[in-house]
PDB file of C-alpha atoms and ligand atoms in Angstrom:
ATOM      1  CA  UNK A   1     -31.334  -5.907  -1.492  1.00 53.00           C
ATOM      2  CA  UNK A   2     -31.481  -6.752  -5.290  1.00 56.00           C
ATOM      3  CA  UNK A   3     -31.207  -3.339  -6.448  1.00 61.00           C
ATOM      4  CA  UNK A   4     -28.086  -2.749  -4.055  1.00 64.00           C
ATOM      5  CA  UNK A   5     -26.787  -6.201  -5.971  1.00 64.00           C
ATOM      6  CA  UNK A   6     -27.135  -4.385  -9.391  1.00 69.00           C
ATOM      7  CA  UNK A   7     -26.131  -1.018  -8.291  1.00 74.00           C
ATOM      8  CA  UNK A   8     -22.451  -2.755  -6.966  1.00 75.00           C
ATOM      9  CA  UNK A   9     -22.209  -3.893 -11.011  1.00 75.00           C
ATOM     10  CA  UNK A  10     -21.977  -0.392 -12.772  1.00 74.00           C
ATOM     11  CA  UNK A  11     -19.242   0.254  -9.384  1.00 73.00           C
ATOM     12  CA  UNK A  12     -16.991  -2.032  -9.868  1.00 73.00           C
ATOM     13  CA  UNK A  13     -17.043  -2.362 -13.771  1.00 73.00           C
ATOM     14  CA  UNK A  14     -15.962   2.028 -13.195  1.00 71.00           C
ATOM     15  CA  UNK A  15     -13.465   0.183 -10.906  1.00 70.00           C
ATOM     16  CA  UNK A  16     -11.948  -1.806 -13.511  1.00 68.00           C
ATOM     17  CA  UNK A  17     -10.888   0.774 -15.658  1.00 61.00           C
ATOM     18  CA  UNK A  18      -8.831   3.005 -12.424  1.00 65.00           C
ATOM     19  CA  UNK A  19      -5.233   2.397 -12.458  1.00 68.00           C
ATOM     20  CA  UNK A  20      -4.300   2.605  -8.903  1.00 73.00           C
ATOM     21  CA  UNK A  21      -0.919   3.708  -8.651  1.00 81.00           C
ATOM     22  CA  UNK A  22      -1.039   4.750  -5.254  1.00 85.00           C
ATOM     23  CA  UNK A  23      -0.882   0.719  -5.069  1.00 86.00           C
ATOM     24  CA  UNK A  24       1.411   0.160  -7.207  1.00 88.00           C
ATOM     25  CA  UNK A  25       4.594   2.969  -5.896  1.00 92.00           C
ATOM     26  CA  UNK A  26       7.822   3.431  -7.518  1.00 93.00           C
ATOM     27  CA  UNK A  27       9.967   5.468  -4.523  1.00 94.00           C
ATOM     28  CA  UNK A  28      10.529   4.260  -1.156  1.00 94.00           C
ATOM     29  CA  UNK A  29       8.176   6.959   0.048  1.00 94.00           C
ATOM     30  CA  UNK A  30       5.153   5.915  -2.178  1.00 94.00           C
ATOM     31  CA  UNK A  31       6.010   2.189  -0.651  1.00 95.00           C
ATOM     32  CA  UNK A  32       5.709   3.503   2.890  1.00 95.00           C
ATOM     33  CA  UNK A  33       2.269   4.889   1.913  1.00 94.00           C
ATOM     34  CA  UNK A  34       1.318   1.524   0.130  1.00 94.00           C
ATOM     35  CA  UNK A  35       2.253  -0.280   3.606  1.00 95.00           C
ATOM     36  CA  UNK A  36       0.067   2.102   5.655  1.00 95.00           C
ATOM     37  CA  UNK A  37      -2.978   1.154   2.842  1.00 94.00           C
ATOM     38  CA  UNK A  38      -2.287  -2.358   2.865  1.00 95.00           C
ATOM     39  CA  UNK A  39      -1.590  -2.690   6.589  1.00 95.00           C
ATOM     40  CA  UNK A  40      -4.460  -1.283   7.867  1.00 95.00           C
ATOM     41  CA  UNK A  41      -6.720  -2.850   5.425  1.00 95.00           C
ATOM     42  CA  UNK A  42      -5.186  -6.241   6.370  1.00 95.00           C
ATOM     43  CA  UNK A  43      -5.942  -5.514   9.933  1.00 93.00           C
ATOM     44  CA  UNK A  44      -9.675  -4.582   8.890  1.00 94.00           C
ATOM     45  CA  UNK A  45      -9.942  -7.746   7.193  1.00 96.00           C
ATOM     46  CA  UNK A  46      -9.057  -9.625  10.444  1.00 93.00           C
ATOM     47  CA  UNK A  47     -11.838  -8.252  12.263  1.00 93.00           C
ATOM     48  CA  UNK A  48     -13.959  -8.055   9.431  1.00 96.00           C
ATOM     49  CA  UNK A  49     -13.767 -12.219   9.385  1.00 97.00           C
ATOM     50  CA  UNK A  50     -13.974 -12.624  13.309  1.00 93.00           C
ATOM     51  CA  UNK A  51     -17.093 -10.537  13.419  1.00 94.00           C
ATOM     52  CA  UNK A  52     -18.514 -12.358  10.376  1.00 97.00           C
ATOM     53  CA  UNK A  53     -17.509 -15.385  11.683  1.00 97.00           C
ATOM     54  CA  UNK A  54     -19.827 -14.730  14.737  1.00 94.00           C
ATOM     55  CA  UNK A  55     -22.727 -13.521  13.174  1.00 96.00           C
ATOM     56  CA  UNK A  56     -23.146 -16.298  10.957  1.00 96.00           C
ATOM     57  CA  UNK A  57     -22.521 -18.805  14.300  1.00 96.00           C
ATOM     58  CA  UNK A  58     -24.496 -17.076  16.153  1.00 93.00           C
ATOM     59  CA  UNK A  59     -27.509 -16.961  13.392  1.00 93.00           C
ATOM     60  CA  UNK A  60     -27.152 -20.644  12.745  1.00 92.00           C
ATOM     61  CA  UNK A  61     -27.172 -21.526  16.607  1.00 89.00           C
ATOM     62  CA  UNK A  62     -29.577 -19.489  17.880  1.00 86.00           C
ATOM     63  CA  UNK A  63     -32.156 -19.362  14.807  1.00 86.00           C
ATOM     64  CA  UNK A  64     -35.692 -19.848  16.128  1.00 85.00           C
ATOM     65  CA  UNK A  65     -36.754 -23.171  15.432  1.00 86.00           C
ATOM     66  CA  UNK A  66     -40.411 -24.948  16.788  1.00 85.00           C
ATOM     67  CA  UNK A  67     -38.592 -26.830  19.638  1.00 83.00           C
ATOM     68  CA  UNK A  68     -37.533 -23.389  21.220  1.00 81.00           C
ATOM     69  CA  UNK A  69     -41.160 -21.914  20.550  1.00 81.00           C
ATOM     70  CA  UNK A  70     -41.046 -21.925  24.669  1.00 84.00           C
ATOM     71  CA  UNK A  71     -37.777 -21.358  25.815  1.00 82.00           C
ATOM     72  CA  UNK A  72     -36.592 -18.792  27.675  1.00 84.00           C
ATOM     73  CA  UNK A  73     -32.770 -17.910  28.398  1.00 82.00           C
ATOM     74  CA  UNK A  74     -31.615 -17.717  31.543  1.00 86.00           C
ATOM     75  CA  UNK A  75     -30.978 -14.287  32.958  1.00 89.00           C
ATOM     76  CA  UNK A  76     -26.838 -13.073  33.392  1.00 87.00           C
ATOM     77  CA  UNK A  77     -25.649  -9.894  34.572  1.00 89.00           C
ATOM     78  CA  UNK A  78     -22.491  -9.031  32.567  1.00 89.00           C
ATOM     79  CA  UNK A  79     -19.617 -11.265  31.777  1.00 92.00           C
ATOM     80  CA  UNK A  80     -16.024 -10.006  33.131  1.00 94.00           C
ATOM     81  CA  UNK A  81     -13.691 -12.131  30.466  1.00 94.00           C
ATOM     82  CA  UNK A  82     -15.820 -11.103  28.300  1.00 91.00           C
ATOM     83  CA  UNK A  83     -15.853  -7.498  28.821  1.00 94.00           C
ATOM     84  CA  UNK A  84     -12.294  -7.384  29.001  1.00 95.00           C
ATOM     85  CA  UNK A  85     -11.334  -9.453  25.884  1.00 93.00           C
ATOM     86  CA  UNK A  86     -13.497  -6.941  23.926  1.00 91.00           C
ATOM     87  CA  UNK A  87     -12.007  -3.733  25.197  1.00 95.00           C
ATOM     88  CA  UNK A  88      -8.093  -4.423  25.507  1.00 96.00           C
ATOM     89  CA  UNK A  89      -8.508  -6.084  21.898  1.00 92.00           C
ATOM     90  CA  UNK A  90      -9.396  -3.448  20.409  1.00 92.00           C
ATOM     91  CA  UNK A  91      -7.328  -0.828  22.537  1.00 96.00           C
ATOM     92  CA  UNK A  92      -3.957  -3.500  21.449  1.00 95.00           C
ATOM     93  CA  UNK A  93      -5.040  -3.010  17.596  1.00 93.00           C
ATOM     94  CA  UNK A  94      -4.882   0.351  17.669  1.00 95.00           C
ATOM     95  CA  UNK A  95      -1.826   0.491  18.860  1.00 96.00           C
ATOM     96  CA  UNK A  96      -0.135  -1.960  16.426  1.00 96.00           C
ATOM     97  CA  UNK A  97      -1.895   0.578  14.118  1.00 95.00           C
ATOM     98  CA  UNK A  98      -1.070   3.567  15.515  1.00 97.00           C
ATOM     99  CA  UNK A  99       2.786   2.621  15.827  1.00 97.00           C
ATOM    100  CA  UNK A 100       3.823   3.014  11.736  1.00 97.00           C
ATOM    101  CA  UNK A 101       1.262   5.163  11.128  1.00 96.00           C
ATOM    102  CA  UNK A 102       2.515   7.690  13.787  1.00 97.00           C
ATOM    103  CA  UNK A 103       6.195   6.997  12.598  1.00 96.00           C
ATOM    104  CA  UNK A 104       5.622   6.709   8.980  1.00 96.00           C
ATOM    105  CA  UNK A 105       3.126  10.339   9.095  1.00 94.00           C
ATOM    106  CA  UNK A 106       5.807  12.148  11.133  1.00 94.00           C
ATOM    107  CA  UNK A 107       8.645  10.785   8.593  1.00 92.00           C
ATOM    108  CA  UNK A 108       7.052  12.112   5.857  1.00 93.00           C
ATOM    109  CA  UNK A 109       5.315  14.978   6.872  1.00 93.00           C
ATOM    110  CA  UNK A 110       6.652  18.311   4.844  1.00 92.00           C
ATOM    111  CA  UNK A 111       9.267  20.443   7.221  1.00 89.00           C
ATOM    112  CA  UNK A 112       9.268  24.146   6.956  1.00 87.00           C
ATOM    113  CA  UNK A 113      12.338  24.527   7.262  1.00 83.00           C
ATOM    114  CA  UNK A 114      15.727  22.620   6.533  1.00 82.00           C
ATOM    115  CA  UNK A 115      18.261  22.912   9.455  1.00 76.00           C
ATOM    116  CA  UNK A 116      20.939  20.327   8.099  1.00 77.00           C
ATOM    117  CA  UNK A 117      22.821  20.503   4.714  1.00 76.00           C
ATOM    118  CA  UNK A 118      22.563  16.908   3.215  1.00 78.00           C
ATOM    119  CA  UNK A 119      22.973  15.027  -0.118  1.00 83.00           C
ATOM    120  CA  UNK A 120      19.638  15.719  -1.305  1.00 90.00           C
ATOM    121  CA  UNK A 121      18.655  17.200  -4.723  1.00 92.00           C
ATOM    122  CA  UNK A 122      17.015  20.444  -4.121  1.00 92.00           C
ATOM    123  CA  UNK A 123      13.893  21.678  -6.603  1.00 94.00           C
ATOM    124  CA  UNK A 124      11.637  24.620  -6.316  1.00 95.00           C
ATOM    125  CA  UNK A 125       8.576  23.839  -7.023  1.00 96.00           C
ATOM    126  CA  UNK A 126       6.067  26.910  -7.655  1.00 96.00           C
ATOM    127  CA  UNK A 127       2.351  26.368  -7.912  1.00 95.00           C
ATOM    128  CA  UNK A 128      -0.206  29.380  -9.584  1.00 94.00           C
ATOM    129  CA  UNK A 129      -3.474  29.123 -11.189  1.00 93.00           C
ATOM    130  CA  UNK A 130      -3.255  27.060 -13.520  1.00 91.00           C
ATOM    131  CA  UNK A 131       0.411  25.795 -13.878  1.00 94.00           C
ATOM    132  CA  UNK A 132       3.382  24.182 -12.128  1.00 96.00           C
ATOM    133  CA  UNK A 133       6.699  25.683 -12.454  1.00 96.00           C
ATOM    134  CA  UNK A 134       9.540  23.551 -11.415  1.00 96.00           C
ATOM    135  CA  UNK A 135      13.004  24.834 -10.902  1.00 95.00           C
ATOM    136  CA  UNK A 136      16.165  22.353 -11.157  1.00 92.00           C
ATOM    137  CA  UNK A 137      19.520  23.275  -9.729  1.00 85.00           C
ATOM    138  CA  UNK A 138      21.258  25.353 -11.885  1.00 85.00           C
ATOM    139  CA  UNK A 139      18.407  27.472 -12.686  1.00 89.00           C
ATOM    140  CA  UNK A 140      16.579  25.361 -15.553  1.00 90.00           C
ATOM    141  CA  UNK A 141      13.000  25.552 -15.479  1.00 91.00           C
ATOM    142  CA  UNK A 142       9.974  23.453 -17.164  1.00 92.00           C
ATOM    143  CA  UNK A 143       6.321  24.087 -16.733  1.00 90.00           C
ATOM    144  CA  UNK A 144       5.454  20.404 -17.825  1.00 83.00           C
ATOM    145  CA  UNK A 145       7.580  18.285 -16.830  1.00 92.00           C
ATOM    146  CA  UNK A 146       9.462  17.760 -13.103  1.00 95.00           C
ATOM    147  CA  UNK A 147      12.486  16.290 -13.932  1.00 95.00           C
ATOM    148  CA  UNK A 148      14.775  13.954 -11.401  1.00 95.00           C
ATOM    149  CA  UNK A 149      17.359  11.291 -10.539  1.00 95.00           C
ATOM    150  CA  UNK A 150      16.696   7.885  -9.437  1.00 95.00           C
ATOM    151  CA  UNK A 151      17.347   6.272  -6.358  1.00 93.00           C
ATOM    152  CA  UNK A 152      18.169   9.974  -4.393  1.00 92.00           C
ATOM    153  CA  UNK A 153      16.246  12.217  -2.126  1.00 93.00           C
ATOM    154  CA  UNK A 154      14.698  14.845  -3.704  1.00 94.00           C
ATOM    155  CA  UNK A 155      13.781  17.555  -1.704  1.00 94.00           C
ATOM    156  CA  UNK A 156      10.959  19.765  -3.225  1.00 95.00           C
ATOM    157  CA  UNK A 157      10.533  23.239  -2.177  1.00 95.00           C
ATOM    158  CA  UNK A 158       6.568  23.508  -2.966  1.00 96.00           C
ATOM    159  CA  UNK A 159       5.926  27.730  -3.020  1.00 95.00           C
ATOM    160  CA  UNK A 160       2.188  28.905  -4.041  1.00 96.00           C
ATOM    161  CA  UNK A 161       1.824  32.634  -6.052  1.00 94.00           C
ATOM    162  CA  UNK A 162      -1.941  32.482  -5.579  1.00 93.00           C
ATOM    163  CA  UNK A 163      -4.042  29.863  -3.589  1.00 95.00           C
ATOM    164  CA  UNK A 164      -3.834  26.771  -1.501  1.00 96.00           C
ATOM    165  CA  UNK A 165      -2.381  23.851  -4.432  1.00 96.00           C
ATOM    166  CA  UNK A 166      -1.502  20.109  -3.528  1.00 96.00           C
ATOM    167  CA  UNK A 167       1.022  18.603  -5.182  1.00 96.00           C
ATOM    168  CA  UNK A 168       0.368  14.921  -6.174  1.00 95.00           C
ATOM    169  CA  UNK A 169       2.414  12.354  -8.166  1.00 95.00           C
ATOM    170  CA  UNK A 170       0.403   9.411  -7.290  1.00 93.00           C
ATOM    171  CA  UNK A 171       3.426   6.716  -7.570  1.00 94.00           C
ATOM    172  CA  UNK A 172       6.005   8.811  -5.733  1.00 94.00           C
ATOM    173  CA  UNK A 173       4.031  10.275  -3.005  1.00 89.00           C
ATOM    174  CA  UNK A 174       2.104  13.479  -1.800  1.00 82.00           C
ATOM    175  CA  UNK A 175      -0.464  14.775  -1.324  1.00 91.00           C
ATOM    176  CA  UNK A 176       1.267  18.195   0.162  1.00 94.00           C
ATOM    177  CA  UNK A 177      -0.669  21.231   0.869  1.00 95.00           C
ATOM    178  CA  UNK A 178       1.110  23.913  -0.971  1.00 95.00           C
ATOM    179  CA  UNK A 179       0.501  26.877   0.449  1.00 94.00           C
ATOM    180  CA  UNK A 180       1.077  30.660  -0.462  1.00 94.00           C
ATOM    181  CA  UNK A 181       3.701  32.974   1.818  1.00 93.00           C
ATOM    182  CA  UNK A 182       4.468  29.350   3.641  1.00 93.00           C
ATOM    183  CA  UNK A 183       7.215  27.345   1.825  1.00 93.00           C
ATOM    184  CA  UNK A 184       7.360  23.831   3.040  1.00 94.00           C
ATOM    185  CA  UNK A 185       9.584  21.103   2.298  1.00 95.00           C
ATOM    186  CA  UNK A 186       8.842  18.291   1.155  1.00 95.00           C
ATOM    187  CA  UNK A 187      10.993  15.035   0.656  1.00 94.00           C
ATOM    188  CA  UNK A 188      10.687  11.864  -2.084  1.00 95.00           C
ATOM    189  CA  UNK A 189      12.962   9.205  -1.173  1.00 95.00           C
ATOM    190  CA  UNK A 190      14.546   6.577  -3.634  1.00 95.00           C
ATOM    191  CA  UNK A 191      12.527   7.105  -6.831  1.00 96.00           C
ATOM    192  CA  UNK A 192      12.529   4.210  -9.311  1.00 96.00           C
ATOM    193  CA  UNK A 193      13.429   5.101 -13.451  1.00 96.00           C
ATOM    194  CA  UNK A 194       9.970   5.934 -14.862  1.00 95.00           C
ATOM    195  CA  UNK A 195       7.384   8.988 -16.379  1.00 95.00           C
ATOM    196  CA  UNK A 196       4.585   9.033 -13.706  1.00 95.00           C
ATOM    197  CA  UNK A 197       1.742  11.353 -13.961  1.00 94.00           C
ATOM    198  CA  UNK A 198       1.178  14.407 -11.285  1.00 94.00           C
ATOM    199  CA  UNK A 199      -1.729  16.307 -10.289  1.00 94.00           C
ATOM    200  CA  UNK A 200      -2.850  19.075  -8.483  1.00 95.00           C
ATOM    201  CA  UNK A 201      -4.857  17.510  -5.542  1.00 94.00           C
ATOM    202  CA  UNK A 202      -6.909  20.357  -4.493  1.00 94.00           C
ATOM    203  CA  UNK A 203      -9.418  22.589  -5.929  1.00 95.00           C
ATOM    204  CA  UNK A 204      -8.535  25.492  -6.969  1.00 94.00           C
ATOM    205  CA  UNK A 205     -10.191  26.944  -9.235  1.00 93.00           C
ATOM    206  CA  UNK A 206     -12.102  26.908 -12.717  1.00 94.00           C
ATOM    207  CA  UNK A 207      -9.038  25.290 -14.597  1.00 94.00           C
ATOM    208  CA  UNK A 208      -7.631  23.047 -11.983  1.00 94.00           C
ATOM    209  CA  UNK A 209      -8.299  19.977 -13.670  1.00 93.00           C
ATOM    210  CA  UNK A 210      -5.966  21.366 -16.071  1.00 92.00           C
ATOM    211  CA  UNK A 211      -3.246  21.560 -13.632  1.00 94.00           C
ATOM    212  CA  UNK A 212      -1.511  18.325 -14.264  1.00 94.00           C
ATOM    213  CA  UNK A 213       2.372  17.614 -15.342  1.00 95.00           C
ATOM    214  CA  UNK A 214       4.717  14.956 -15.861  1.00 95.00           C
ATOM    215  CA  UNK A 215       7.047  13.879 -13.734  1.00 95.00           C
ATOM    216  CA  UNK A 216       9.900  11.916 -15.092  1.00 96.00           C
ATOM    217  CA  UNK A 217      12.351   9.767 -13.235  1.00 96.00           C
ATOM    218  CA  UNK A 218      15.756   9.575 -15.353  1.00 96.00           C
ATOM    219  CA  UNK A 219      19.693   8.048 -13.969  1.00 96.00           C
ATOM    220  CA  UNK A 220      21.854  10.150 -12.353  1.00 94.00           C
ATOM    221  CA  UNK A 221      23.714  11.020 -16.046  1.00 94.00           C
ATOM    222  CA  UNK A 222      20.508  11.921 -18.023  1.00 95.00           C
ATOM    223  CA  UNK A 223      19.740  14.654 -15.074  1.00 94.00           C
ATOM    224  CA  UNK A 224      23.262  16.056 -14.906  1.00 92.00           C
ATOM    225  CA  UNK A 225      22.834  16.351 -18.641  1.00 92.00           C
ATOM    226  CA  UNK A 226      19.295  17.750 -18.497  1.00 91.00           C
ATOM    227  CA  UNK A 227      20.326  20.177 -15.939  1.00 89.00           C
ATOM    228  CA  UNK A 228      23.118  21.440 -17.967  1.00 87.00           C
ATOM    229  CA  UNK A 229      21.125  21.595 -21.071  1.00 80.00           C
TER     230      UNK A 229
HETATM  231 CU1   CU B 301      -4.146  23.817  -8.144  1.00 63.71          CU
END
């Protein structure tokens, strides 16, 4: 029990130094994602504290003390309210946890294809060992640095040469399984003016902690001009 006390130190000072921007999102998708964390921790709290909240009752009440040295409690087969109360409570927080995670997941999930023409800014994004290669409209193409407007949807067209890649930009959203000979689509809603960093999220190979870009959030008239560059 000591030891585990010391061991938690060395943990959470490592913890200190992560900057968590998955907690801290700048697009509407990353928020959705945040929600999903934050909701169902805040539902693990609750019954976190009720069953703490029994333990240490029932500890305190039923701790063995000289006068009880003789008793004996009385035999009971079952108890129906009880029984009841914990399986539907459990079965009714699932469900409120199951209902944004389902609709949240399926609203963000990459498509494989793209049936209706829409407003959104299109980019081709193509993953290799060790490199991204992304492809604005118009044909201009960085290796380091994804480059998009604020406050749009930006649909990324994530296209492998070699192996399985994820794509990653911890505030925005992800991860996405990019995957060679399968293009999928995948959408980041209303991104907010900022240079976040991006990652690819799945091994991949000896270099592919080396696979890592920028990926830089600019107004609508810094794009059109970066695009035309
Ligand atoms: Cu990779």
């Amino acid at each position: 029990m000591v030891l585990k006390r010391f061991t938690l130190v060395p943990v959470l000072l490592m913890l200190a130094g992560c900057n968590i921007t998955v907690l801290n999102p700048k697009s509407a998708t990353g928020k959705d994602q945040a929600f999903l964390i934050w909701f169902s921790f805040g539902l693990m709290l609750i019954v976190l504290l009720v069953v703490f909240f029994l333990f240490f009752r029932f500890v305190a009440t039923y701790r063995y003390t000289d006068k009880k040295a003789n008793f004996i409690p009385e035999d009971v087969h079952g108890n129906k309210w009880l029984e009841l109360t914990w399986t539907i409570l459990p079965i009714l927080l699932l469900i409120v946890l199951a209902v944004p995670t389902v609709a949240i997941t399926y609203n963000q999930s990459p498509i494989s294809e793209v049936l209706k023409k829409d407003e959104a800014v299109q980019i081709e994004v193509e993953a290799q060992q060790y490199q991204w290669t992304f492809t604005h409209e118009g044909g201009k193409t960085s290796n380091q640095a994804l480059v998009i407007p604020e406050g749009k949807t930006i649909r990324l067209q994530l296209k492998s040469k070699d192996v399985i890649h994820s794509f990653w930009v911890p505030a925005l959203g992800g991860k996405v399984d990019v995957m060679p000979h399968k293009d999928l689509y995948y959408e980041i809603k209303n991104p907010e003016v900022g240079t976040y960093h991006g990652k690819c999220a799945e091994y991949c190979g000896l270099e592919h902690a080396k696979m890592i870009f920028t990926a830089k959030v600019v107004t609508e008239e810094a794009y059109e001009q970066y695009v035309k560059e």
